[in-house]
Amino acid sequence: MGWGDLFSFGRVDMIALHKTWFAFFLTFFVWFNMAPLVTVIVQESGFTMQQLKLLAITNVALTMPGRVLIGMLSDRLGPRRTFTIVMVLCAIPCFTFAFASSYTQMLVSRLLLSMVGTGFVVGIHMTALWFKPRDIGFAQGVEAGLGNWGSSIAAILLPIVALNVFGSWRYAIALSGLVMLLYGIYYWFAITDGPVGSVYHKPRKGAAIEVSTWGDMINAVLWTIPIIGVLAILVWRINGMGFMSSEAALIAYVVIAMVVLYQVIQILRFNTPILKKGVPEDDRYRFTDVGALCLCYVATFGAELGVISMLPTFFQKGWSLTPQLAGLFGSVFAFMNFFSRSLGGYISDRSPTRRGAMLVYLAGIAISFVLMGMMSSSWPLWLAVVVTIICAMFVTGGCGTTYALVPLVKRRITGQISGYVGAYGNVGAVMYLTVYTFVNDSQFFYFIGATVVATFLFCFFFLKEPVGAFSQEYQLSSVDREMMDGGGGH
């Protein structure tokens, strides 16, 4: 499958791909509908920039654990139902934020709205049901690449709609939620979970990810803790900014610890009976591969979010540019998403090994960030922009090679694995942005490069090539067939 196939509107799988990337696009459009209107909101409301920064932090707070939970829900209900639920329910906090009369209402609304960022894992799951292993890399790249454009298009359109059409930021944000709500209802009736006649494979019922060995269960516990535990860093930042008392922060830490403990108990309760009974050899998968892909997404999507947050300021300070021009150069990372992310998936589909493609991209990212760290005002601006574009191509392309591997680890729990990997992208962003508050720009780029080198070494030694990575069909185990015989088709 290639670029020309995207215009084959007579193919049902292409129509499903277009419907799904647009759903993902809308969730990202709504997720980032506040950022381009911050100055307008400050002027109208009288809030301080510090208060708006806190809203930006809460905007990503629940996305990390939410991606794991929604991944499980997608495996249970199917991506069609789950995507509709996400779009319809998340429209509600979008409306309450738009018409909030107090800062507290805005804060709570933005916290709940952070769940709309979970649409990413549902889109990945839906795409995996429509495309075969040989084409999955390119299809995932297109779906995620176009979907990611939602944030860029929101940055361009919303100020125009708010200032030139409505004369109010509130109606512009409410309109974005209304469009998502209506499309969510349409999506319910417009698509199926895979081609008609195919079988949708549900996982076992449970509140935790399924593992194959006792060692993998320990692995699952260790990789689950940071997804929820990273919220403690957010609490620490909010407390440090003076928006939360020490007593409230202590309560928040206790709540986070209890949620982590609950999730660990769920993993143990769900998997212990399965492991005692024994998992057939052909039904096993390696949780180490899931962990490796989590690290890959830290090094790719996490780095992308971190760099996007500081790149305009970096260009403005380094080359004395106007905010508008610095913003234009700074948008390079997000703008490259569709082309380079799709290209990453396409290269993964055509490479001799998907693992090899991943390692090449990680090496490219590491070298790129070393070059980014060497950049200074003594460099010609054009050369700095070229290095930034090369870095963006490797980083966003690496997102494509990562998600070309995700659906191939374990077909039955694609949603859950996608949720873990997707959550780690946000874990990486929080980690990088926290480090950024302590270092200068060059040190920041070098730090990212060092984490990518560590990821490269981990993947080199521990990431395995999935079985049937280029097959016509996904691998089915004896347990898959047994569960299919027990129902679950549509």
XYZ file of C-alpha atoms in Angstrom, residues 2 5 25-26 95 102 127 148 194 208 229 251 321 353 370 401-402 412 450 452 478 488:
22
model
C 1.288 3.481 -0.852
C -4.059 4.190 -2.426
C -8.095 14.731 14.180
C -11.175 16.137 15.950
C -18.883 23.017 26.754
C -15.148 30.778 37.548
C -6.767 0.862 12.030
C -1.901 14.916 14.890
C -12.997 -4.262 10.890
C -5.662 -5.322 33.905
C 2.979 7.687 39.299
C -3.582 14.198 49.926
C 13.182 36.744 15.509
C 12.959 -6.221 9.612
C 23.371 16.024 19.370
C 8.015 2.853 13.107
C 6.956 2.387 16.752
C -6.026 -9.926 21.118
C 21.171 10.613 25.929
C 17.424 8.047 23.035
C -4.913 -21.863 20.144
C -17.241 -12.500 19.758
